[in-house]
XYZ file of C-alpha atoms in Angstrom:
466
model
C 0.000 0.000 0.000
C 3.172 2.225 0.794
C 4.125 1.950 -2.195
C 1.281 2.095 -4.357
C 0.909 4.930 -2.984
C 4.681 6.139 -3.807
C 3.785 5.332 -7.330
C 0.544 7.040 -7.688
C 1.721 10.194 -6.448
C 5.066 9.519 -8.812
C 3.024 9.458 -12.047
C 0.716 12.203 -11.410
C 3.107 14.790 -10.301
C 5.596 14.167 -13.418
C 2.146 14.357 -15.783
C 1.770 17.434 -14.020
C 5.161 18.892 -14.248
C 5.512 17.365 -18.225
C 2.491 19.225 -18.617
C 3.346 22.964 -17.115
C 6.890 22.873 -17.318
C 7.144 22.171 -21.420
C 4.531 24.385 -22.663
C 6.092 27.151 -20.944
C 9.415 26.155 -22.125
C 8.328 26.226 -25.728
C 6.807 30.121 -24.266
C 10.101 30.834 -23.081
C 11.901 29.727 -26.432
C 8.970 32.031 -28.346
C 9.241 35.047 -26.507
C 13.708 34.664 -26.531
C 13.096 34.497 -30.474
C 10.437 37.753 -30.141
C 13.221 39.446 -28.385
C 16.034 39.045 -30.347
C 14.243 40.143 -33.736
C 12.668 42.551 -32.178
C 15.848 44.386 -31.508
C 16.853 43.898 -35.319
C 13.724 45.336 -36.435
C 14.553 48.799 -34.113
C 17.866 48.838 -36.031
C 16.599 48.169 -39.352
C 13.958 50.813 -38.544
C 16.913 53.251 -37.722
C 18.026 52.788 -41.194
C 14.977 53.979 -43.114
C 14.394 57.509 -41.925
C 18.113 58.051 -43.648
C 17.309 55.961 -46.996
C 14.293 57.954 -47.745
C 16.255 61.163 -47.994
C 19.975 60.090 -49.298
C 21.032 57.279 -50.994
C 24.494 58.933 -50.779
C 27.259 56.101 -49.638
C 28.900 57.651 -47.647
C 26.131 59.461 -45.338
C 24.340 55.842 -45.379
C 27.502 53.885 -44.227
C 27.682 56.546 -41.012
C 24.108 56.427 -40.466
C 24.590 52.240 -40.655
C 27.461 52.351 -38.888
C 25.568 54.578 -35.906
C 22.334 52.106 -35.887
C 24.295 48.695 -35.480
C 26.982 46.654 -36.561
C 27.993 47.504 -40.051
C 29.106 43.572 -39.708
C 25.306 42.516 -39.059
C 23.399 44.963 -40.665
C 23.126 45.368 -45.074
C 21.411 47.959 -47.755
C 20.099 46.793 -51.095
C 19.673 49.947 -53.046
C 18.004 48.843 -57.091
C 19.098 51.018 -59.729
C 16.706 54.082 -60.603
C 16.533 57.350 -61.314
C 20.006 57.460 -63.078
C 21.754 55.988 -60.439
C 23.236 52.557 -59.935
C 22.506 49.946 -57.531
C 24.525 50.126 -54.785
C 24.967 47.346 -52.389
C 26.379 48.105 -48.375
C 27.397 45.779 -46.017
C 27.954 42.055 -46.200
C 24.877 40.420 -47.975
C 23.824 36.442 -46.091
C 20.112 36.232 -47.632
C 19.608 34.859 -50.621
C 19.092 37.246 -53.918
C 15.698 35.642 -54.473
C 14.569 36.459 -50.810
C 15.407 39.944 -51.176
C 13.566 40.585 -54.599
C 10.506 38.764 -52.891
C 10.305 41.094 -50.203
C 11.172 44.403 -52.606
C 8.279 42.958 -54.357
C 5.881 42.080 -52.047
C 6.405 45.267 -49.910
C 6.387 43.755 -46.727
C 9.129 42.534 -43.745
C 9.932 38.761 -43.736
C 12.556 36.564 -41.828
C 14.887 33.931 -43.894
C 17.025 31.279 -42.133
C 20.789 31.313 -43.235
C 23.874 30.240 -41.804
C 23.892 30.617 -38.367
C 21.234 32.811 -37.750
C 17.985 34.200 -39.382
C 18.028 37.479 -41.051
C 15.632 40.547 -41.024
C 14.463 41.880 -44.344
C 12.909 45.312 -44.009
C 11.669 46.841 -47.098
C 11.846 50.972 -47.213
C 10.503 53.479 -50.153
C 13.447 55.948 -51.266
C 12.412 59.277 -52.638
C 12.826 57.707 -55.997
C 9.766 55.334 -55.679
C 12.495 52.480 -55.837
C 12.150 49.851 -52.980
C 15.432 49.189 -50.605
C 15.654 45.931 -48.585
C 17.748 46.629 -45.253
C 19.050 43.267 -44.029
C 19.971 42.535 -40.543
C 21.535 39.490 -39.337
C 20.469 38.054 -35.770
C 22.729 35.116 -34.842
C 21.338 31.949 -33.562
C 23.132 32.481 -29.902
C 20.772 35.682 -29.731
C 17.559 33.579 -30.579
C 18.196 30.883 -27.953
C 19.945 33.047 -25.190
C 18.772 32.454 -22.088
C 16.640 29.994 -23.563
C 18.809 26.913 -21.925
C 19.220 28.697 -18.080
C 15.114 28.593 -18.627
C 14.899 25.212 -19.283
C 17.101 24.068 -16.795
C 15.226 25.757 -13.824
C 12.713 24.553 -14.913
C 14.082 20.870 -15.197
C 15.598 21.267 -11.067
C 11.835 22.676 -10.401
C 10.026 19.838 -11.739
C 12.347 17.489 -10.047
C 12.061 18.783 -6.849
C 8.198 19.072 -7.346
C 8.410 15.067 -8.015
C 10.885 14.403 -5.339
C 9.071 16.569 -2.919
C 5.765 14.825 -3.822
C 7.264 11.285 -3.492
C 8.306 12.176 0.024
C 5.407 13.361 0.871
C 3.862 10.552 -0.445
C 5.904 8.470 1.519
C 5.337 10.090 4.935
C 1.728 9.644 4.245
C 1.914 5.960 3.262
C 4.019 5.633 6.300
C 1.026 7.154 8.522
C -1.213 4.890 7.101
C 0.474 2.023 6.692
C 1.956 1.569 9.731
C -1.066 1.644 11.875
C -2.464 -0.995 9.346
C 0.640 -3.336 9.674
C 0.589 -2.628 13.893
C -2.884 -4.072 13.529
C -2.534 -6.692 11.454
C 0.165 -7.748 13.380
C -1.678 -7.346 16.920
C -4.565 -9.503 15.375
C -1.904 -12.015 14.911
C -0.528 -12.388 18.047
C -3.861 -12.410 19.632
C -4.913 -15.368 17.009
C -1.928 -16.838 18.497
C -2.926 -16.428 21.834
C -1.043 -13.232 23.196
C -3.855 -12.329 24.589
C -1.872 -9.549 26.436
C -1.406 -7.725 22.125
C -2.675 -4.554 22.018
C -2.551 -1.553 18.839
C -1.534 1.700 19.391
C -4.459 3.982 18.680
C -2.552 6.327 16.235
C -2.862 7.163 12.653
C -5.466 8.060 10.256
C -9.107 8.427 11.778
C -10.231 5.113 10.824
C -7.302 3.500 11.414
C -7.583 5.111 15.065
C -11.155 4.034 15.431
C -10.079 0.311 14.307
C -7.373 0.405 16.716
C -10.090 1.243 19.387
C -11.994 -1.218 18.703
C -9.757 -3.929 18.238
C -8.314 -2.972 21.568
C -11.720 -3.287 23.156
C -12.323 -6.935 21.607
C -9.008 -7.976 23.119
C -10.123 -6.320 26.445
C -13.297 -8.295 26.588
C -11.894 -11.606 25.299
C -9.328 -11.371 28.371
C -12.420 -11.019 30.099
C -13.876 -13.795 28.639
C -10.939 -15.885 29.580
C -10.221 -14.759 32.724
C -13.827 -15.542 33.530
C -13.634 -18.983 32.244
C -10.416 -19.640 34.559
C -12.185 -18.521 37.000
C -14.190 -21.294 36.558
C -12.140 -23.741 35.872
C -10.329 -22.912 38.987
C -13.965 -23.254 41.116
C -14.237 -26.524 39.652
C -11.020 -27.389 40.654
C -10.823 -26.192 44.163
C -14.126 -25.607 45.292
C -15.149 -29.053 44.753
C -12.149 -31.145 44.899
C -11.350 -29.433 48.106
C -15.056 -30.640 49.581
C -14.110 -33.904 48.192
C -10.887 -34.619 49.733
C -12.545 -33.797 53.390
C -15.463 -36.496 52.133
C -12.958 -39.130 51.096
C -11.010 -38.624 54.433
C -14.285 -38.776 56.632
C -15.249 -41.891 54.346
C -12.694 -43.975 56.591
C -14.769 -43.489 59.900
C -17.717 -44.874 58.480
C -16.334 -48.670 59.332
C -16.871 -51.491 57.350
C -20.434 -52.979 55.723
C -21.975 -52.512 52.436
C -23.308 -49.068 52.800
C -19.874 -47.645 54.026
C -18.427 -49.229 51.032
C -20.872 -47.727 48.344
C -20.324 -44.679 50.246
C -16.675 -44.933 49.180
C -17.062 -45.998 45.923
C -19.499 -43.244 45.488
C -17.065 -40.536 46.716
C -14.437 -42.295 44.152
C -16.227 -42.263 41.404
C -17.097 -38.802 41.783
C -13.562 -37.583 42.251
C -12.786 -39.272 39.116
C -15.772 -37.358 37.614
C -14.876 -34.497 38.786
C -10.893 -35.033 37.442
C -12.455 -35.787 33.761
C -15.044 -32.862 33.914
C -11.422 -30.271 35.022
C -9.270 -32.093 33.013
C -11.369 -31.296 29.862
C -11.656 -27.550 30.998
C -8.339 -27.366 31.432
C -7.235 -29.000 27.494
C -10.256 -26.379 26.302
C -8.852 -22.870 28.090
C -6.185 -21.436 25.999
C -3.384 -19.709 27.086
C -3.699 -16.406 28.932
C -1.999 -13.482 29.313
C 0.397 -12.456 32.685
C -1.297 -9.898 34.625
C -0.958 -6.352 33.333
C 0.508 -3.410 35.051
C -0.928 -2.822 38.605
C -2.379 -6.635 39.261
C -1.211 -8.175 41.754
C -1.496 -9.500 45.171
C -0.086 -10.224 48.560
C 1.333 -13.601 48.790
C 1.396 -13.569 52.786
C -1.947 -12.494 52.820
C -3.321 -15.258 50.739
C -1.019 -17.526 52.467
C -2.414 -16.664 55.627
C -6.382 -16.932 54.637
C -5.897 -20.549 52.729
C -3.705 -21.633 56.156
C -6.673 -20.943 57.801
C -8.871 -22.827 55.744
C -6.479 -25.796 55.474
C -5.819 -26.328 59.296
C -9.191 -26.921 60.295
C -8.807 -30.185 58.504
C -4.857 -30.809 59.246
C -6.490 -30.550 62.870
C -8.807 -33.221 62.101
C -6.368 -35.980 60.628
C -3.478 -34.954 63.786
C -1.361 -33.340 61.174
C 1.556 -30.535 62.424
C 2.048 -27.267 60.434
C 3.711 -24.617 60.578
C 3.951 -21.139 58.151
C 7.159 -19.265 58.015
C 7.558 -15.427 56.714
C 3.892 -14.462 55.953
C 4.257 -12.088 58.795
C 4.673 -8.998 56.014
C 3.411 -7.905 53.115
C 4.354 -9.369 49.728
C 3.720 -8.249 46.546
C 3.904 -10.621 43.226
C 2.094 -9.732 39.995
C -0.014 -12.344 40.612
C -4.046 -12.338 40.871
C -5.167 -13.283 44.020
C -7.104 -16.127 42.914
C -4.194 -17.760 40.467
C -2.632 -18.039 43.977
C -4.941 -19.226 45.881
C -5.804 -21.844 43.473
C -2.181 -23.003 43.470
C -1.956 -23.081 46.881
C -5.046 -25.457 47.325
C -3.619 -27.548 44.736
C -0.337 -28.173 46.675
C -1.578 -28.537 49.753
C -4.477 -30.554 48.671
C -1.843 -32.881 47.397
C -0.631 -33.080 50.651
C -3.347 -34.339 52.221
C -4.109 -36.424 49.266
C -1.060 -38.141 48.649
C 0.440 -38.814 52.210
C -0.619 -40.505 55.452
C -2.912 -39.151 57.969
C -1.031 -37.474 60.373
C 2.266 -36.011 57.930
C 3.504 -33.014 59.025
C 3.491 -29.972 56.246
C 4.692 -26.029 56.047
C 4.232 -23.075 54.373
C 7.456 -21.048 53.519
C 7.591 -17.759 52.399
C 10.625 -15.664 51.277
C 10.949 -12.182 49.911
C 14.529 -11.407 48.378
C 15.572 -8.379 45.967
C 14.701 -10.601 43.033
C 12.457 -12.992 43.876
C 9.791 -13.991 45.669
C 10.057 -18.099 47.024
C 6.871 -20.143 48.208
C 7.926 -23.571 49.648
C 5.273 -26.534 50.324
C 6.863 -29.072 51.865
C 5.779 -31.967 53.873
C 6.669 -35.201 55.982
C 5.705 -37.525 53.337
C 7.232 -40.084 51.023
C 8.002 -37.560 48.544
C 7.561 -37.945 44.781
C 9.456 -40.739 42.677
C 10.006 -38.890 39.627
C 9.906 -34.846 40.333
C 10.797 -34.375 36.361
C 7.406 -36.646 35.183
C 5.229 -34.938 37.661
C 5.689 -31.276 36.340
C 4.840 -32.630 32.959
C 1.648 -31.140 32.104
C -1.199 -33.603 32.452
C 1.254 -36.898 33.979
C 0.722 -36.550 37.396
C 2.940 -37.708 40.374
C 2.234 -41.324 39.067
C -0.186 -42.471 42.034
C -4.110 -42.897 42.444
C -6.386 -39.813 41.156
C -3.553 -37.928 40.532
C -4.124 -35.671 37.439
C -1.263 -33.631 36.824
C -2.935 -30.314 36.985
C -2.894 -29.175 40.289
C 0.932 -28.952 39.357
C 0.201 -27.496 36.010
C -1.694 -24.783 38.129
C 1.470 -24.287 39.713
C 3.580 -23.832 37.072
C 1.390 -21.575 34.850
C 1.395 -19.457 38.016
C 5.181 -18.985 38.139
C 5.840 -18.824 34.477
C 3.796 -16.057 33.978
C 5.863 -13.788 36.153
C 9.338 -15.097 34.768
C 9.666 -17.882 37.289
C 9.303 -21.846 37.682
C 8.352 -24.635 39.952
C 11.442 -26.876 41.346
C 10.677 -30.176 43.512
C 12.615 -32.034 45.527
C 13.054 -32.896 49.043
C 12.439 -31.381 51.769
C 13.990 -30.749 55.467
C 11.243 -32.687 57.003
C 11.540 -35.996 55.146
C 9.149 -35.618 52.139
C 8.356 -33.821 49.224
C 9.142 -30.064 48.431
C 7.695 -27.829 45.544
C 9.530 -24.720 45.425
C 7.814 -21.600 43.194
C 9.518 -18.905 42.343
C 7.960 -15.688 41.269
C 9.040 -12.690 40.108
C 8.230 -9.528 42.167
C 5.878 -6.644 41.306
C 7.119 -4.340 39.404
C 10.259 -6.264 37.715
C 8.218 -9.189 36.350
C 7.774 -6.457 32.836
C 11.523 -6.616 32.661
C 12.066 -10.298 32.014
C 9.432 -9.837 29.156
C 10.615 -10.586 25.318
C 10.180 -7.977 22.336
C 6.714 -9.824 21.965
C 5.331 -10.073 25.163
C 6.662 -13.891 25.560
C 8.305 -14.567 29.513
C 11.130 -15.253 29.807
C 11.885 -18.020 32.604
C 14.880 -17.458 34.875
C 16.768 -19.611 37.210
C 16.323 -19.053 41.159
C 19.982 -19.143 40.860
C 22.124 -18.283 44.407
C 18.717 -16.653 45.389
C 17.234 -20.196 46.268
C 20.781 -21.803 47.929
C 20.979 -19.009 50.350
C 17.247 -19.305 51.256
C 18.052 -22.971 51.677
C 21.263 -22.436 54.217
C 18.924 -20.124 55.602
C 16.093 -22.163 56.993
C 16.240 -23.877 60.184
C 16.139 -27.919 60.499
């Protein structure tokens, strides 16, 4: 489109110029040509006042030699009246020119070489017709006549040039708007949901730009509302679950404890197919934007609060360590919370009735660290368990509790480690980025990129008691 419209604007300003700038050179030409016999006709003219009086040489030859150049300018004086032709000057037009004009009576111009002459006819007392000849080189017809033409040339090519630049700015304005749009409805086809246009440019390009930013706005919405539920599915009812599997085991042995149980199994494995297939349907979201966020130690706090009521219940010890002060991660509240009820549902999934667990929470400089860890028997194969959709390899176990998890810390620049812990079991380490830095580990297209806890996580880990 840029250049089309480079093109355009190329063809109809030279049609333009080609069609001003040569007529009035052929003007200019006309008018140089006017000019220079003009002057020989003044001279010629100078001439006649004298040849109607005298045809005396000697008087004409001073009154020649006083109106021009004796060397440009001739007299052709016919015999008459008892006197002989006489002839002054050097002659250049041809003998029948001359006796063409004596006989027509009137001026005319004749080409010769190098130049044009004049050929004035005058009436001498006599009644005899002279012919006074004056020679106008061709340098006098065409001066200036080349200067003309080339300012004229340097206009018309800085017209052109001027117009193609200006062309070019314009395609420029308009088609870079176009190409930041088509682009941003690429990446958002893609799933960069967090692609958004610059509303600049030509009105309609502005108004498209609007709107396109407005459908991106609401499909985040969209999105955000269907993790939302996706996330209630997966923690508002696996969570009720977990507490009626455990309470399953005091309802002793006999027929209707055991459909009881098989009841409560098959509906966790219901409920595992019904968020499994939510979780293959959502596509990938954005990272929070500028100014989301939440406080880890707050959220840590409120779901400890929740979860010990139950870790009560089953004898189990806990403990949470450095959720005494505000933290701030560019996280939404409820991303964490859901990945915190993932892990430690795990917990009490996944280990014995009365395992000890904690909640660890460390702000550094550069990164925020959340440790779950428990008493457990840990997990076999740490690499197969992050693998989205795998699980840790036992009963009911899904995969995408730990898929929350890592989602969570990817989209602030981070990842999910696990390995063992101080008390025995398990450990799943996340590390986030903190507010306000996680923009900086961003790529030139909005992709994260992950970095490595690095000496970050082996000081935390000399740091924490035994």
């Amino acid at each position: 489109m840029r250049w089309a419209l480079v093109k355009v604007s190329l063809a109809v300003t030279t049609m333009v110029v080609l069609a001003f700038a040569v007529p009035l050179g052929l003007v200019i030409r006309e008018m140089a040509r006017d000019r220079a016999f003009s002057g020989a006709e003044r001279e010629a003219a100078a001439v006649a006042p004298a040849l109607s009086i005298t045809t005396d040489r000697d008087q004409l030859e001073r009154v020649v030699a006083s109106a021009g150049s004796d060397a440009g300018m001739a007299v052709h004086i016919p015999a008459g009246g008892g006197q002989e032709a006489l002839e002054l000057g050097r002659q250049r037009a041809a003998d029948e020119d001359i006796a063409a004009v004596r006989k027509l009576g009137r001026a005319s111009t004749t080409g010769v070489a190098g130049g044009s002459t004049l050929l004035q006819p005058v009436a001498l007392s006599t009644g005899e017709i002279a012919v006074v000849e004056v020679y106008v080189p061709e340098a006098e017809v065409t001066n200036g006549v080349g200067t003309a033409w080339a300012v004229l040339a340097g206009v018309g090519v800085a017209l052109v040039l001027g117009s193609v630049a200006v062309a070019d700015r314009l395609g420029v304005r308009m088609v870079r708007p176009a190409s930041r749009l088509v682009e941003g409805a690429r990446e958002l086809g893609e799933g960069k949901l967090g692609a958004r246009v610059p509303e600049e440019g030509p009105t309609e390009l502005r108004l498209a730009a609007v709107a396109f930013n407005s459908m991106a706005d609401q499909v985040v919405q969209l999105l955000a509302n269907e993790r939302e539920l996706a996330a209630d599915l997966s923690h508002r009812l696996r969570t009720p679950l977990t507490v009626l599997r455990l309470n399953t085991a005091s309802l002793g042995e006999g027929p209707a404890a055991e459909q009881t149980r098989t009841a409560v199994e098959q509906l966790e494995r219901e409920v595992d197919t019904i968020i499994r297939t939510a979780r293959e349907a959502k596509p990938q979201t954005a990272a929070a934007g500028p100014g989301a966020g939440c406080d880890a130690a707050e959220v840590v706090r409120e779901r400890m609060a929740f979860w010990s009521a139950l870790a009560e219940d089953e004898g189990r010890k806990w403990r949470v360590a450095g959720a005494d002060r505000p933290v701030r991660i560019p996280v939404a509240r409820a991303d964490l919370a859901a990945a915190l009820d993932a892990l430690l549902g795990n917990v009490f999934r996944h280990t014995p009735e009365g395992t000890a667990f904690a909640v660890d929470v460390h702000n550094g400089e550069d990164a925020v660290i959340v440790l779950v860890s428990d008493a457990g028997p840990g997990i076999p194969d740490p690499e197969a368990a992050l693998a989205r959709g795998r699980g840790s390899g036992s009963d009911g176990s899904t995969g995408l509790g730990l898929d929350i998890v890592r989602r969570l810390a990817e989209s602030t620049g981070g990842d999910v480690r696990i390995g063992s812990s101080v008390l025995g079991g398990a450990e799943v380490r996340i590390w986030l980025q903190p507010a306000g830095r996680a923009s900086a580990s961003r790529g030139r297209r909005g992709q994260v990129r992950r970095r490595r806890p690095g000496r970050l996580v082996a000081a935390y880990n000399r740091s924490r008691p035994v």
